[in-house]
mmCIF file of C-alpha atoms in Angstrom:
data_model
loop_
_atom_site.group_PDB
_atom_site.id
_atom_site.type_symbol
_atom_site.label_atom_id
_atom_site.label_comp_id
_atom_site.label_asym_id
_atom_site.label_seq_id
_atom_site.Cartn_x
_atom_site.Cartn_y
_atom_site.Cartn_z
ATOM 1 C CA UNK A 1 -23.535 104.987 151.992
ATOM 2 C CA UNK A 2 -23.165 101.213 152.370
ATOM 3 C CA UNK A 3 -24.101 98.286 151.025
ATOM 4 C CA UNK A 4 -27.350 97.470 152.507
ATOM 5 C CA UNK A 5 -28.180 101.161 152.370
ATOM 6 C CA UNK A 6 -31.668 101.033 150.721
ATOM 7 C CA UNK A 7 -30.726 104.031 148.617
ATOM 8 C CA UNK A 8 -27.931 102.332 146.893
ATOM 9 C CA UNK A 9 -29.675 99.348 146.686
ATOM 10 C CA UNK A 10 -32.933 100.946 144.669
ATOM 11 C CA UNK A 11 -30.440 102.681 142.470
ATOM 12 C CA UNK A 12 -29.243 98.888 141.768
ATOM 13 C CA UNK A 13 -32.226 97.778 141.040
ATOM 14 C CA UNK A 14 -33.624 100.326 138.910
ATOM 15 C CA UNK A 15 -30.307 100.255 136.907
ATOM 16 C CA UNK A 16 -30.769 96.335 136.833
ATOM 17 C CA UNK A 17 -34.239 96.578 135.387
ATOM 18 C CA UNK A 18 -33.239 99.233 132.527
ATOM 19 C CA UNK A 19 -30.542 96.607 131.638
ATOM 20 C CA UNK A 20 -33.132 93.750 131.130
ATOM 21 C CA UNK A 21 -35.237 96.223 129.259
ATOM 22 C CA UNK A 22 -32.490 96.914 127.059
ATOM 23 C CA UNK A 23 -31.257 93.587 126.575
ATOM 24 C CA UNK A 24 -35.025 92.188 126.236
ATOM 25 C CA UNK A 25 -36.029 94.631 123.527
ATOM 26 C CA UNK A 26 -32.109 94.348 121.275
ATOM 27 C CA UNK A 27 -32.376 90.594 121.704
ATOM 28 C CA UNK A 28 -35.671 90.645 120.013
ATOM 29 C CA UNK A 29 -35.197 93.432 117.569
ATOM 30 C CA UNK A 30 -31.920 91.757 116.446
ATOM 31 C CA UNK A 31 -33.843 87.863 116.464
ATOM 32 C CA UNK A 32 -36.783 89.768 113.900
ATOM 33 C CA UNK A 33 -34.075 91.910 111.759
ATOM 34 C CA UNK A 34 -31.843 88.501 111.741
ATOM 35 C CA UNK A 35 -34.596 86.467 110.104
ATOM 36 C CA UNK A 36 -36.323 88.589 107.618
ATOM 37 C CA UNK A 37 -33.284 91.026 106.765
ATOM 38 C CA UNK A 38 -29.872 89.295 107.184
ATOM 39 C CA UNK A 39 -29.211 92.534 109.469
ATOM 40 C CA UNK A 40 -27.995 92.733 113.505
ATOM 41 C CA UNK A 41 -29.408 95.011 115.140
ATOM 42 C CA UNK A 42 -26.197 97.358 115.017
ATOM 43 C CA UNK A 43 -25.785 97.003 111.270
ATOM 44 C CA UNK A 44 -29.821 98.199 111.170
ATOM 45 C CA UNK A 45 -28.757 100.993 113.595
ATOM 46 C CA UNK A 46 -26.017 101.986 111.387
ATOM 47 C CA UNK A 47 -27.839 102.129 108.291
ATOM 48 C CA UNK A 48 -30.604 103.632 109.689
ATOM 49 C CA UNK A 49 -28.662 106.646 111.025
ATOM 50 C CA UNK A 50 -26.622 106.846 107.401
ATOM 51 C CA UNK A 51 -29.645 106.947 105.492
ATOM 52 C CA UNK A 52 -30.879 109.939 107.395
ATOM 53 C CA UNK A 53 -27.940 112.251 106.433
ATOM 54 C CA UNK A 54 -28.698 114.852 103.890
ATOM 55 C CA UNK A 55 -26.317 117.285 101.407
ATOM 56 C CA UNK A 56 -25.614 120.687 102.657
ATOM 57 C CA UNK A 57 -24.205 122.291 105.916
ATOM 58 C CA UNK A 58 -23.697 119.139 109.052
ATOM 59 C CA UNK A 59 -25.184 117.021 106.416
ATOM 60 C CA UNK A 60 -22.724 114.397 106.542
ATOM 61 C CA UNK A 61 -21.311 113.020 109.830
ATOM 62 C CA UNK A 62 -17.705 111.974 110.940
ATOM 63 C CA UNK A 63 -16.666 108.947 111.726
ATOM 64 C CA UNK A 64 -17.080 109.597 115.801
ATOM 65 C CA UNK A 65 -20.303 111.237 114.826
ATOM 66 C CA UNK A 66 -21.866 107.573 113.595
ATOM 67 C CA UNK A 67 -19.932 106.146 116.447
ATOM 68 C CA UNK A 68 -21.367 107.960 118.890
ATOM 69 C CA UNK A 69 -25.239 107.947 117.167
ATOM 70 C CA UNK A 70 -24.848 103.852 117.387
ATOM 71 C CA UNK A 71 -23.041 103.643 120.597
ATOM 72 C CA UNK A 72 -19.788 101.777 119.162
ATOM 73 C CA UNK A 73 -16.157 102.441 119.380
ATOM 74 C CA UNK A 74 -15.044 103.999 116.500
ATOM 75 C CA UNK A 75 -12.766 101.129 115.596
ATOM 76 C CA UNK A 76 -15.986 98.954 116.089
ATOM 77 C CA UNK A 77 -17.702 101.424 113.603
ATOM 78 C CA UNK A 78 -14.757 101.093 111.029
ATOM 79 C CA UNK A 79 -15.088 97.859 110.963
ATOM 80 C CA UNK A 80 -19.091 97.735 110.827
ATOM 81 C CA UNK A 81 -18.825 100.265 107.642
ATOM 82 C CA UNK A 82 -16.800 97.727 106.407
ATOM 83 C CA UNK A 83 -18.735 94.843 106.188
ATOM 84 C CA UNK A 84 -21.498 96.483 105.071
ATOM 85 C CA UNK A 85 -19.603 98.004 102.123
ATOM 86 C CA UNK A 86 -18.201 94.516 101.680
ATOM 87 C CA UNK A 87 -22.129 93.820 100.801
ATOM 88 C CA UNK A 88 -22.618 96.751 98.717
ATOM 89 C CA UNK A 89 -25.056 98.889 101.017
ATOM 90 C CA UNK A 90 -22.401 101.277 101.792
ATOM 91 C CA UNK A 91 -19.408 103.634 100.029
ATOM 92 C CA UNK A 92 -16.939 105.875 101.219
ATOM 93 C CA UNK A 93 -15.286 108.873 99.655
ATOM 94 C CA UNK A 94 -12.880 111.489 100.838
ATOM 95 C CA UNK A 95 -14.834 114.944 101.980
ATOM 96 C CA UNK A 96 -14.034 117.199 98.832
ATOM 97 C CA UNK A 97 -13.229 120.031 101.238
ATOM 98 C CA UNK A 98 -10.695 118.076 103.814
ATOM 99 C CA UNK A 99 -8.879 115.503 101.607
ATOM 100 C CA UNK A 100 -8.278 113.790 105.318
ATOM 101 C CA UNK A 101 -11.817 112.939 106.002
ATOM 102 C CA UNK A 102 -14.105 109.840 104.880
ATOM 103 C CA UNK A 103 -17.844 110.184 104.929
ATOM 104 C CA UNK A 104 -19.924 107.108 104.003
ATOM 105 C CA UNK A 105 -22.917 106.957 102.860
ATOM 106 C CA UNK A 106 -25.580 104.631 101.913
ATOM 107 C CA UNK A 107 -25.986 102.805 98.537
ATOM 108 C CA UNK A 108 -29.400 102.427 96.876
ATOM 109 C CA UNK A 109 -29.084 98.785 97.835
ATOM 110 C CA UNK A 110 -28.963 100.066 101.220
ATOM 111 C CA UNK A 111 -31.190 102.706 101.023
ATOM 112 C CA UNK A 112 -33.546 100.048 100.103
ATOM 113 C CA UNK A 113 -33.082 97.375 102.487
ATOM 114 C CA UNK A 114 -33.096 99.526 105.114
ATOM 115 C CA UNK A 115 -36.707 100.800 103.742
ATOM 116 C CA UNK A 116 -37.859 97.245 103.997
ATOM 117 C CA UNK A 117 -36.421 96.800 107.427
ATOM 118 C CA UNK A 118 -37.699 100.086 108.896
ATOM 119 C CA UNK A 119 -41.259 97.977 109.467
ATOM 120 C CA UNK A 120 -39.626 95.235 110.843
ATOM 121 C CA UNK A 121 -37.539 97.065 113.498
ATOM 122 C CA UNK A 122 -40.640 99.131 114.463
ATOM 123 C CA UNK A 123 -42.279 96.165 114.733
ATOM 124 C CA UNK A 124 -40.396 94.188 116.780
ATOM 125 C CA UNK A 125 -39.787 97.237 119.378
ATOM 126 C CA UNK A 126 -43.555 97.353 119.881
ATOM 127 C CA UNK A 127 -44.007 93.891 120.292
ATOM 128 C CA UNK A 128 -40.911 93.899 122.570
ATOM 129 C CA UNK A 129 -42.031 97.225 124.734
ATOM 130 C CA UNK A 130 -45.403 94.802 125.010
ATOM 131 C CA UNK A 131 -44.211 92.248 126.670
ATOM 132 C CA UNK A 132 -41.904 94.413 128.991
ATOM 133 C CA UNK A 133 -45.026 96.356 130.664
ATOM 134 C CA UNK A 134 -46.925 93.352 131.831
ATOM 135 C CA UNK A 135 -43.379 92.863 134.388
ATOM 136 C CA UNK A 136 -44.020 95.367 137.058
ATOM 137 C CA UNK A 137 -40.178 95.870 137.518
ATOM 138 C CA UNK A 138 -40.263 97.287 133.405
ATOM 139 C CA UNK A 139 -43.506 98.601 133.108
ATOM 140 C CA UNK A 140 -42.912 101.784 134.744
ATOM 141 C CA UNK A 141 -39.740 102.196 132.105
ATOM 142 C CA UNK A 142 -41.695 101.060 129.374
ATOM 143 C CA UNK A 143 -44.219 104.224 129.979
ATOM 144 C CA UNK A 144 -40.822 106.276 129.941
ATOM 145 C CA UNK A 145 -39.545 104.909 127.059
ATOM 146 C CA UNK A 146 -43.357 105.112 125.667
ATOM 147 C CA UNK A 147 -43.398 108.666 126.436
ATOM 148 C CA UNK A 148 -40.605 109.844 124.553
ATOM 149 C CA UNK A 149 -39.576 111.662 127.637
ATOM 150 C CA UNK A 150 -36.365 110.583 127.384
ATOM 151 C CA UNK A 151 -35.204 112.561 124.142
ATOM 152 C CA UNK A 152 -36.550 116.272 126.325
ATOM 153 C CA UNK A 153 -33.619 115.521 128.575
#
């Protein structure tokens, strides 16, 4: 393959477009979370995949289990749980079975906030998805994205 080899270059483009998708639809997620919540997008993301752990067997996740789930590093994670135990909507505790790990989970305060910012994320990833399919470069990822094909693969 070269460089002006039309297969490389559709593969560039199509990877282009999924960026601008991406970017489009954070940049106004985080802009909607920002003003009604106080919350990026990645401290949403984070308490939105906390509040959905449960008691019992792979109830709780690691560490690199909520890194992974919000696509951080895990130092980046560390310090995300941080802050947002610095504002009270998270806690940590050792696991009572392995005295070497930490779960975290999410405070009532977060529980909450992240109830009232559920709407707003939904919201704004509509709204966001909308404007993307009118650009005929997106539209064809926004039915992809629309169809929930993604998660089958």
């Amino acid at each position: 393959m070269t460089a002006t080899d039309p297969a490389l270059t559709a593969l560039a483009q199509g990877w282009c477009a999924l960026s601008l998708l991406h970017g489009k639809i954070e940049s106004h997620i985080e802009h909607a979370l920002q003003a009604k919540h106080d919350l990026s997008v990645r401290e949403y993301s984070l308490l939105d995949v906390l509040s959905r752990q449960h008691t019992g067997e792979g109830g709780h996740l690691q560490m690199k289990q909520v890194a992974d789930a919000v696509v951080l590093s895990q130092s980046a994670t560390t310090r995300l749980v941080t802050r947002l135990e610095d504002r009270g909507l998270l806690e940590r505790y050792l696991c009572p079975t392995d005295r070497r790990g930490i779960y975290t989970n999410v405070t009532e305060a977060g529980l909450k906030l992240v109830g009232e910012a559920r709407p707003t994320n939904d919201a704004a990833l509509r709204e966001a998805l909308d404007e993307a399919s009118v650009r005929p470069e997106l539209a064809p990822l926004v039915r992809v994205v629309e169809s929930g094909t993604l998660l089958s693969a």
